[in-house]
XYZ file of C-alpha atoms in Angstrom:
620
model
C 127.488 123.290 53.463
C 126.859 121.723 56.850
C 124.490 118.552 57.360
C 122.026 121.028 58.961
C 122.443 123.445 56.111
C 121.746 120.693 53.494
C 118.817 119.506 55.330
C 117.338 122.736 55.486
C 118.313 123.386 52.048
C 116.674 120.074 50.880
C 113.324 120.953 52.812
C 113.002 124.178 51.585
C 113.487 122.612 48.040
C 110.520 120.796 48.955
C 108.489 123.069 50.249
C 108.704 124.866 46.900
C 107.980 121.493 44.844
C 104.761 120.840 46.703
C 103.658 124.528 46.415
C 104.454 124.580 42.593
C 102.608 120.913 42.244
C 99.651 122.595 44.536
C 99.722 125.962 42.612
C 99.346 123.944 39.097
C 96.866 121.827 40.305
C 94.834 124.369 41.731
C 95.302 127.383 38.943
C 92.272 128.524 36.719
C 90.202 125.683 38.654
C 87.004 127.062 37.203
C 87.868 127.424 33.667
C 90.797 124.474 32.888
C 89.071 122.409 31.371
C 86.234 124.806 30.341
C 83.652 122.286 31.301
C 82.717 118.969 33.118
C 83.524 115.352 32.216
C 80.008 113.829 31.297
C 80.714 110.918 34.357
C 81.422 114.051 36.966
C 77.564 115.347 35.966
C 76.446 111.851 36.110
C 77.914 111.382 39.665
C 76.700 114.627 40.633
C 73.040 113.183 39.612
C 74.094 110.125 41.247
C 74.444 111.638 44.450
C 71.858 114.270 44.647
C 69.043 111.643 44.106
C 70.310 109.158 46.577
C 67.081 108.319 48.891
C 67.925 108.822 52.673
C 66.791 105.233 52.693
C 69.423 104.103 50.501
C 71.807 101.201 52.506
C 75.133 102.383 53.967
C 76.703 100.031 51.564
C 74.877 99.315 48.154
C 75.487 100.638 44.790
C 74.085 102.688 42.306
C 74.487 102.580 38.316
C 76.603 105.534 37.098
C 74.631 105.853 33.764
C 71.030 107.132 33.526
C 68.115 104.501 32.789
C 68.585 106.317 28.918
C 71.904 104.655 28.191
C 70.390 100.768 28.029
C 72.913 99.601 29.805
C 75.291 99.824 32.790
C 79.038 99.546 32.699
C 79.944 100.906 36.375
C 78.072 101.148 39.579
C 79.128 103.400 41.969
C 79.051 103.017 45.819
C 76.893 104.523 48.071
C 79.486 105.517 50.620
C 81.593 107.264 47.684
C 77.946 109.149 46.758
C 77.629 110.183 50.077
C 81.128 111.641 49.870
C 80.232 113.281 46.715
C 76.860 114.516 48.325
C 79.046 116.549 51.160
C 81.214 117.772 48.913
C 78.863 119.155 46.608
C 76.981 120.728 49.548
C 80.333 122.400 50.873
C 81.141 123.670 47.229
C 77.757 125.268 46.623
C 76.677 123.276 43.215
C 77.622 124.045 39.806
C 81.090 124.003 38.498
C 82.679 124.401 41.766
C 81.303 120.763 43.070
C 82.718 118.768 40.059
C 86.187 120.836 40.406
C 86.272 120.413 44.485
C 85.571 116.220 43.951
C 88.381 116.358 41.050
C 90.880 119.043 41.922
C 90.347 118.220 45.556
C 91.562 114.716 45.192
C 94.266 115.604 43.141
C 95.881 117.903 45.904
C 95.303 115.213 48.708
C 97.146 112.478 45.857
C 99.929 115.425 45.696
C 100.516 115.324 49.219
C 100.394 111.396 49.759
C 102.436 110.959 46.829
C 105.345 113.295 48.552
C 105.048 111.349 51.723
C 105.312 108.098 50.056
C 108.129 109.309 48.073
C 110.320 110.641 51.281
C 109.456 107.384 52.908
C 110.431 104.759 50.056
C 113.540 106.982 49.152
C 114.910 107.168 52.853
C 117.700 108.267 53.817
C 118.302 110.088 49.932
C 117.406 113.587 49.726
C 118.670 113.713 46.232
C 116.144 110.525 45.463
C 113.265 112.407 47.395
C 113.493 115.523 45.785
C 113.999 114.178 42.232
C 110.791 112.103 42.705
C 108.787 115.085 44.149
C 109.721 117.492 40.823
C 108.214 114.570 38.797
C 105.171 114.285 41.019
C 104.309 117.963 41.033
C 104.726 118.489 37.619
C 103.572 115.569 35.813
C 101.223 116.125 32.889
C 99.904 112.732 33.267
C 98.667 113.485 36.886
C 98.052 117.290 36.362
C 95.556 116.192 33.436
C 93.837 113.864 35.270
C 93.650 115.696 38.078
C 91.127 118.217 36.759
C 88.184 115.849 35.925
C 89.488 111.933 37.445
C 87.056 112.350 40.201
C 86.464 109.073 41.653
C 89.515 107.472 39.851
C 91.973 110.604 41.373
C 90.515 109.868 44.769
C 91.127 106.278 44.859
C 94.360 106.727 43.714
C 95.068 108.944 46.583
C 93.723 106.092 49.274
C 96.257 103.577 47.692
C 99.321 105.599 47.625
C 98.421 106.794 51.640
C 97.798 102.925 52.143
C 101.301 102.408 50.615
C 103.234 105.209 52.691
C 101.665 103.640 55.610
C 102.935 100.091 55.062
C 106.184 101.305 54.584
C 106.066 102.990 57.783
C 104.915 100.199 59.525
C 107.925 98.264 58.121
C 110.178 100.635 59.181
C 109.200 100.883 62.478
C 107.852 97.485 63.303
C 103.966 99.361 63.890
C 101.162 97.530 64.330
C 99.343 101.076 64.333
C 100.340 101.802 61.057
C 100.202 98.178 59.570
C 96.070 98.607 60.797
C 95.936 102.166 59.044
C 97.693 101.009 55.657
C 94.854 97.691 55.547
C 91.993 100.284 56.709
C 92.934 102.787 53.942
C 93.418 99.514 51.344
C 89.841 98.247 52.675
C 88.064 101.767 51.859
C 89.927 102.340 48.556
C 87.889 99.160 47.227
C 84.885 101.501 47.233
C 86.033 103.589 44.547
C 87.535 103.176 41.265
C 87.834 99.709 40.396
C 91.695 99.673 39.834
C 91.912 99.413 43.466
C 90.671 95.827 43.425
C 94.203 95.043 42.139
C 96.044 96.043 44.877
C 93.461 94.256 47.516
C 95.696 90.682 47.278
C 98.938 92.785 48.457
C 98.902 92.242 51.918
C 98.329 88.515 51.643
C 101.286 88.254 48.948
C 103.579 90.178 51.401
C 102.746 87.955 54.199
C 103.377 84.702 51.673
C 106.653 86.099 50.725
C 107.661 87.109 53.940
C 106.654 83.742 54.949
C 109.164 81.727 52.971
C 111.903 84.008 53.916
C 110.773 83.520 57.655
C 110.569 87.330 58.200
C 108.237 86.922 61.180
C 108.048 90.449 62.052
C 106.935 91.106 58.424
C 104.415 88.535 58.388
C 102.876 89.505 61.461
C 102.414 92.966 60.252
C 101.296 92.046 56.838
C 98.697 89.815 58.648
C 97.375 92.854 60.861
C 97.152 95.172 57.444
C 95.126 91.962 56.038
C 92.521 91.708 58.881
C 92.178 95.713 58.752
C 91.577 95.501 54.919
C 89.125 92.619 55.094
C 87.415 94.560 57.919
C 86.813 97.854 55.994
C 86.083 95.933 52.660
C 83.765 92.998 53.944
C 80.948 94.794 53.781
C 81.477 96.061 50.140
C 82.027 92.090 49.482
C 78.964 90.703 50.793
C 77.074 93.290 48.967
C 78.910 92.072 45.695
C 78.491 88.254 46.532
C 74.603 89.025 46.196
C 74.875 90.924 43.114
C 77.871 89.678 40.888
C 76.632 91.112 38.013
C 77.544 94.748 39.529
C 81.258 93.590 40.334
C 81.777 91.837 36.801
C 80.194 94.813 34.872
C 83.350 97.111 34.244
C 85.551 93.898 34.032
C 83.350 92.485 31.438
C 83.365 95.007 29.017
C 86.885 95.786 28.986
C 88.231 91.476 29.166
C 90.275 90.098 27.087
C 87.926 87.195 26.707
C 85.207 89.379 25.452
C 85.467 88.386 21.921
C 86.427 84.503 22.646
C 89.301 82.776 23.975
C 90.344 82.239 20.324
C 91.084 85.986 20.089
C 92.401 86.551 23.801
C 95.992 86.498 22.521
C 95.512 88.631 19.965
C 93.761 91.263 21.841
C 96.513 91.250 24.976
C 99.279 91.499 22.201
C 97.701 94.399 20.457
C 97.226 95.600 24.212
C 100.970 95.468 25.163
C 101.987 97.024 22.048
C 99.652 99.952 23.040
C 100.880 100.372 26.100
C 104.596 100.269 24.980
C 103.541 103.070 22.602
C 101.827 104.789 25.634
C 104.786 105.051 27.332
C 107.562 105.606 24.718
C 106.142 107.644 21.676
C 102.889 108.986 22.661
C 99.509 109.061 24.222
C 96.209 107.859 23.541
C 93.909 110.272 21.347
C 91.476 110.945 23.731
C 92.137 114.509 24.526
C 90.666 114.511 27.953
C 93.773 112.178 29.007
C 96.616 114.755 28.050
C 98.285 115.910 25.049
C 98.246 112.856 22.472
C 101.449 113.724 21.303
C 103.428 113.159 24.427
C 104.365 109.658 26.131
C 102.638 109.636 29.339
C 106.002 109.857 31.261
C 109.005 111.805 29.715
C 112.160 110.095 29.169
C 113.751 110.634 32.135
C 111.248 109.944 34.593
C 110.746 106.620 32.267
C 114.206 105.738 32.306
C 114.843 106.583 35.955
C 111.825 104.212 36.893
C 113.180 101.474 35.049
C 116.590 102.085 37.325
C 114.837 102.033 40.233
C 112.573 98.838 39.560
C 116.090 97.039 38.662
C 117.327 98.104 42.381
C 114.389 97.222 44.145
C 114.761 93.789 42.733
C 118.379 93.594 43.084
C 118.213 94.384 46.557
C 114.902 93.782 48.058
C 113.839 95.896 50.747
C 110.796 97.583 51.437
C 110.649 99.424 48.695
C 109.461 96.341 46.844
C 106.053 97.310 47.751
C 106.071 100.150 45.277
C 107.283 98.166 42.378
C 104.667 95.501 43.167
C 101.772 98.137 43.371
C 103.162 99.876 39.830
C 103.424 96.202 38.446
C 99.912 95.346 39.647
C 98.395 98.265 38.303
C 99.597 98.120 35.013
C 98.948 94.474 34.474
C 95.521 95.687 35.237
C 96.035 98.065 32.340
C 97.364 95.519 30.103
C 94.411 92.942 30.625
C 91.845 96.044 29.836
C 91.270 95.727 25.991
C 89.952 98.459 24.488
C 89.625 100.263 20.971
C 91.640 102.056 19.516
C 94.376 100.951 22.158
C 95.470 101.666 25.676
C 93.628 103.598 27.979
C 96.037 106.094 29.573
C 93.755 107.103 32.202
C 92.872 103.605 33.049
C 96.490 102.960 34.080
C 96.752 106.586 35.631
C 96.646 105.104 39.364
C 100.026 103.767 38.526
C 101.596 106.865 37.949
C 102.424 107.861 41.539
C 103.980 104.705 42.056
C 106.291 104.980 38.742
C 107.435 108.375 39.842
C 108.397 107.160 43.533
C 110.387 104.172 41.262
C 111.997 107.101 39.466
C 113.060 108.875 42.395
C 114.736 105.499 43.930
C 116.416 104.907 40.826
C 117.931 108.423 40.790
C 119.047 107.770 44.725
C 120.515 104.131 43.341
C 122.423 105.997 40.492
C 124.015 108.711 42.568
C 124.686 106.413 45.410
C 126.459 103.980 42.892
C 129.120 106.484 41.576
C 132.748 107.158 43.118
C 132.572 109.934 45.439
C 134.457 112.923 42.819
C 131.656 112.020 40.516
C 128.686 112.209 42.780
C 128.604 116.473 42.616
C 128.887 116.963 38.758
C 126.642 113.888 38.170
C 124.133 115.231 40.544
C 124.275 118.691 38.781
C 123.527 116.962 35.431
C 120.639 115.361 36.787
C 119.195 118.549 38.488
C 119.435 120.317 35.417
C 117.983 117.450 33.475
C 115.010 117.122 35.978
C 114.459 121.074 35.995
C 114.304 120.810 32.176
C 112.017 117.938 32.556
C 109.682 119.673 35.355
C 109.459 122.888 33.213
C 108.646 121.055 29.824
C 105.839 118.877 31.802
C 104.237 122.170 33.232
C 104.458 123.801 29.737
C 102.685 120.886 28.136
C 99.787 120.791 30.996
C 99.371 124.661 30.741
C 99.241 124.238 26.792
C 96.501 121.302 27.105
C 94.409 122.981 29.708
C 94.252 126.234 27.734
C 93.463 124.687 24.668
C 90.670 125.644 22.736
C 89.799 122.055 21.668
C 88.803 121.124 25.654
C 85.934 123.371 24.802
C 84.402 120.601 22.730
C 86.040 117.686 24.535
C 84.665 118.652 27.803
C 81.248 120.075 28.645
C 82.167 123.605 27.352
C 78.968 124.420 25.405
C 76.952 122.515 28.407
C 78.612 124.996 30.869
C 77.730 127.840 28.883
C 74.525 126.992 28.680
C 73.696 126.470 32.150
C 75.377 129.851 32.973
C 73.198 131.691 30.322
C 70.268 129.696 31.998
C 71.498 130.692 35.605
C 71.729 134.349 34.395
C 68.558 134.848 32.615
C 66.921 133.087 35.602
C 68.283 135.664 38.310
C 67.937 138.931 36.015
C 64.543 137.851 34.573
C 62.783 136.528 37.289
C 61.879 132.601 37.510
C 60.852 130.327 34.837
C 60.588 126.739 34.145
C 63.452 125.589 32.006
C 62.977 123.294 29.049
C 65.547 121.833 26.923
C 65.697 120.630 23.594
C 66.968 117.196 24.324
C 68.488 116.592 20.908
C 69.645 120.112 19.525
C 70.278 122.428 22.881
C 73.168 120.509 23.952
C 74.994 116.847 23.706
C 73.988 116.076 27.132
C 70.927 117.453 29.032
C 72.301 115.910 32.240
C 74.844 118.265 32.302
C 73.267 121.023 32.037
C 70.906 120.100 34.723
C 73.971 119.125 37.317
C 75.490 122.423 36.977
C 72.213 124.008 36.845
C 70.785 122.356 39.879
C 70.999 123.089 43.238
C 73.202 120.677 45.821
C 71.298 118.705 48.076
C 68.906 115.932 48.003
C 66.192 115.882 45.556
C 64.110 113.167 44.016
C 63.781 114.704 40.370
C 65.684 116.947 38.047
C 65.580 121.090 38.556
C 64.960 121.039 34.667
C 62.662 119.572 31.837
C 63.079 118.266 28.387
C 60.665 118.783 25.932
C 61.604 118.144 21.881
C 60.819 120.709 19.232
C 58.669 119.385 16.379
C 57.489 120.416 13.070
C 54.175 121.753 15.046
C 56.328 123.559 17.681
C 57.115 122.460 21.048
C 56.068 119.012 22.522
C 54.711 120.036 25.834
C 54.814 117.228 28.569
C 53.186 119.822 31.214
C 51.513 122.904 31.814
C 54.075 125.342 32.783
C 52.771 127.834 35.954
C 55.516 130.760 34.972
C 57.515 132.129 32.124
C 59.627 129.184 29.987
C 63.044 129.503 29.109
C 63.206 127.342 26.290
C 66.829 126.201 25.025
C 67.357 124.605 21.425
C 69.187 124.862 18.339
C 69.902 128.787 16.876
C 67.884 127.893 13.805
C 65.209 129.512 12.080
C 62.444 126.913 12.896
C 63.115 127.829 16.836
C 62.848 131.203 16.446
C 59.572 131.228 14.391
C 58.019 129.301 17.128
C 59.387 131.336 19.891
C 57.899 134.431 17.994
C 54.353 132.943 17.493
C 54.661 132.346 21.054
C 55.702 135.908 21.931
C 58.847 134.848 22.901
C 62.055 137.202 22.996
C 65.834 135.640 22.741
C 67.813 136.103 25.788
C 71.067 134.274 25.053
C 72.984 132.473 22.051
C 75.962 130.356 22.311
C 79.081 129.980 20.423
C 79.095 127.140 17.697
C 81.302 123.940 18.364
C 82.366 122.795 14.835
C 80.479 119.737 14.118
C 77.266 120.300 16.390
C 76.334 123.967 16.096
C 74.983 126.362 18.559
C 72.187 127.035 20.873
C 69.843 129.840 21.496
C 67.507 130.456 24.538
C 64.143 132.172 24.433
C 61.976 133.554 27.233
C 58.492 132.220 26.117
C 55.614 134.318 28.452
C 53.837 132.173 30.904
C 50.113 132.845 29.169
C 51.432 131.772 25.855
C 53.585 129.195 27.121
C 50.265 127.489 29.085
C 47.865 128.024 26.235
C 50.287 126.082 23.909
C 50.749 123.344 26.300
C 47.074 122.894 26.724
C 46.777 122.597 23.074
C 49.069 119.600 23.021
C 47.872 118.042 26.406
C 44.051 118.195 24.815
C 44.847 115.668 22.094
C 45.597 112.865 24.927
C 42.175 111.279 27.127
C 43.084 112.552 30.810
C 43.216 109.655 33.262
C 41.859 110.800 36.575
C 43.822 109.657 39.680
C 42.357 106.628 41.543
C 42.523 105.669 45.507
C 45.026 103.070 45.018
C 47.815 101.715 42.584
C 51.704 101.491 42.799
C 52.481 104.333 40.508
C 52.143 107.994 41.810
C 51.931 110.573 39.369
C 54.132 113.439 41.171
C 52.575 116.081 38.590
C 49.514 116.093 36.005
C 51.275 115.740 32.367
C 52.418 113.062 29.751
C 53.800 109.959 30.870
C 56.099 107.817 28.134
C 55.912 104.004 28.827
C 59.050 102.469 26.920
C 59.323 98.910 27.013
C 62.893 97.002 26.933
C 62.191 93.559 25.432
C 58.827 92.201 25.521
C 56.558 92.927 28.407
C 52.564 93.169 28.957
C 51.681 96.371 30.677
C 47.917 98.110 31.347
C 47.352 101.127 33.064
C 44.245 101.952 35.023
C 43.135 98.348 33.681
C 43.865 99.766 29.949
C 46.256 97.410 28.245
C 49.269 99.981 26.327
C 52.058 97.630 25.636
C 52.232 93.983 24.820
C 49.162 91.453 24.152
C 46.014 93.471 24.363
C 47.973 96.355 23.521
C 48.646 98.525 20.528
C 50.169 95.882 18.496
C 54.237 96.210 17.991
C 54.362 99.107 19.708
C 57.450 99.511 22.634
C 56.010 102.833 23.787
C 52.982 104.304 24.821
C 52.007 107.990 26.328
C 49.096 108.889 28.433
C 47.884 111.832 30.325
C 47.801 111.077 33.856
C 46.198 113.607 36.750
C 48.457 113.623 39.535
C 48.363 110.970 42.057
C 48.275 107.427 42.182
C 47.532 105.285 39.237
C 47.252 101.165 38.659
C 50.394 100.006 36.653
C 50.544 96.504 36.065
C 53.574 95.090 34.148
C 54.074 91.177 33.491
C 57.719 91.044 31.712
C 57.882 88.170 29.155
C 61.282 87.445 30.373
C 63.844 87.841 33.251
C 65.732 90.794 31.098
C 62.688 92.695 30.214
C 62.489 96.354 31.707
C 60.113 98.941 31.425
C 61.330 102.972 31.454
C 59.021 105.513 32.662
C 59.663 108.937 31.586
C 57.709 111.227 33.824
C 56.458 115.382 32.533
C 60.057 116.246 33.158
C 61.341 114.244 29.998
C 64.051 112.314 32.646
C 63.619 108.278 32.521
C 63.430 106.482 35.618
C 63.451 102.346 35.745
C 59.701 101.431 37.134
C 59.713 98.970 39.927
C 63.640 98.393 40.041
C 65.322 100.172 42.611
C 68.562 101.571 41.311
C 70.051 101.580 44.855
C 70.518 98.351 46.659
């Protein structure tokens, strides 16, 4: 075969591998997995509720106020991107999949570019890396739901590719692009922080070796990274608690310095297990029975790392990125062990190292052995690719994913949407404790895309006497709760009819949806609300009641609160009470809060049942 024919064959093979990789990432995208991950729903909620007045660079707590703590702050630039994708995708499961699966496809394409650049001039090394990248069950599984982590990894890989091109060409333009991509990645998943020092490290070791051109390019990249990341850095300087929220949660020092060494040893052991024996027990992260890398890929990656160390060149950047990302995972102490998802940003770099190892292996063999060895390696990689693809397809189609992800919640949202479309408009109410495991998932899937200050559904518990109404419905009510005799009796008493029933989730149960006619729903709500004295709106006051209904005030730690001059919490109010309920007319009300400590907070639950942090802007 001539050189031109060989290159054409290699290019055709690469195109086929990329096509296979894209196909595996998009096949059955709407149903694999059967529902969204909870954090994907939280991200849509945060993006849709982000006010237009939010700062260009700020941060928002991912978890809702009900959680009582914040372990991750999402940056406003990222949320604006999510909102844009949500608007184009049209909402529902399409929006969550567009963010995650779209990022996964981009990651594959950038990983292919990095693999080609790193393995030059070895076509065998490139094709080997590309086959592993295209079919890695680890990347394929996280690519279905990993949203911000997958998108951030794509930026990191693109940055590494631009840096290698800059080193090969001596291009300041590509160096600046590498730095800019690295700077942008800092706005995403916190693992990107681990690679931010890379330009400075490269400049340092290049200066020691008196390689002036490398120093120049590294400084260009560093300047670009600093320029892009500086606004975020200034934001975190003003809010260091947000910067440290996630590191504190997983730090080996969280249980004291004395326990740190033991925690790190357990983390190291767990990481060895992840790569050699099996994955972690979280089904979302992939097949728990399989290691995160197939044996062939792990072996070739080790060989590639050894080759880079023995003959350092620009490829050392790939090894440095992999080492730093794995080190970050090692320092993340979690129970019951190493988190495969947390170290997933290292996966593309490890698989590119495997391609480097393959190229080094074939390059070190005598000429007469290259062809048979190449054939053996090709067969091994083909079998590996088929086994990895098979493992992913088996995982993606597993019935167990219905519970691991929001399968029942998606089914409930689809049933509610169908009832609204077929039976006419209605107010949607969910029993927050028994209709589903998370009302936020249902709301994210059912709500339309675009900015909106409040959720599109409401929450109302089912008590012993009936529905705990919080407002007066103006039309029919679609009420979702547990499929049991009590809900059926309450709905029948109100003239309601069952419109949909869910499939049972082992250990949880199943949901049912009833349509309650508007007159009986309103009459029942009036009886509930009549038990509360109505506070009329005034001419002033900082609390704006958007709709008439019940408002719940919940104190987190000690505070004093008065509402329209009436003590409701703390001294002067009901002794020992940490919450209060009031029926407010639409309009302004005077709410005065005196916290007893800096950590005291007041949660306000409007008639729709979704809490907000009173007096504490979520976006700053």
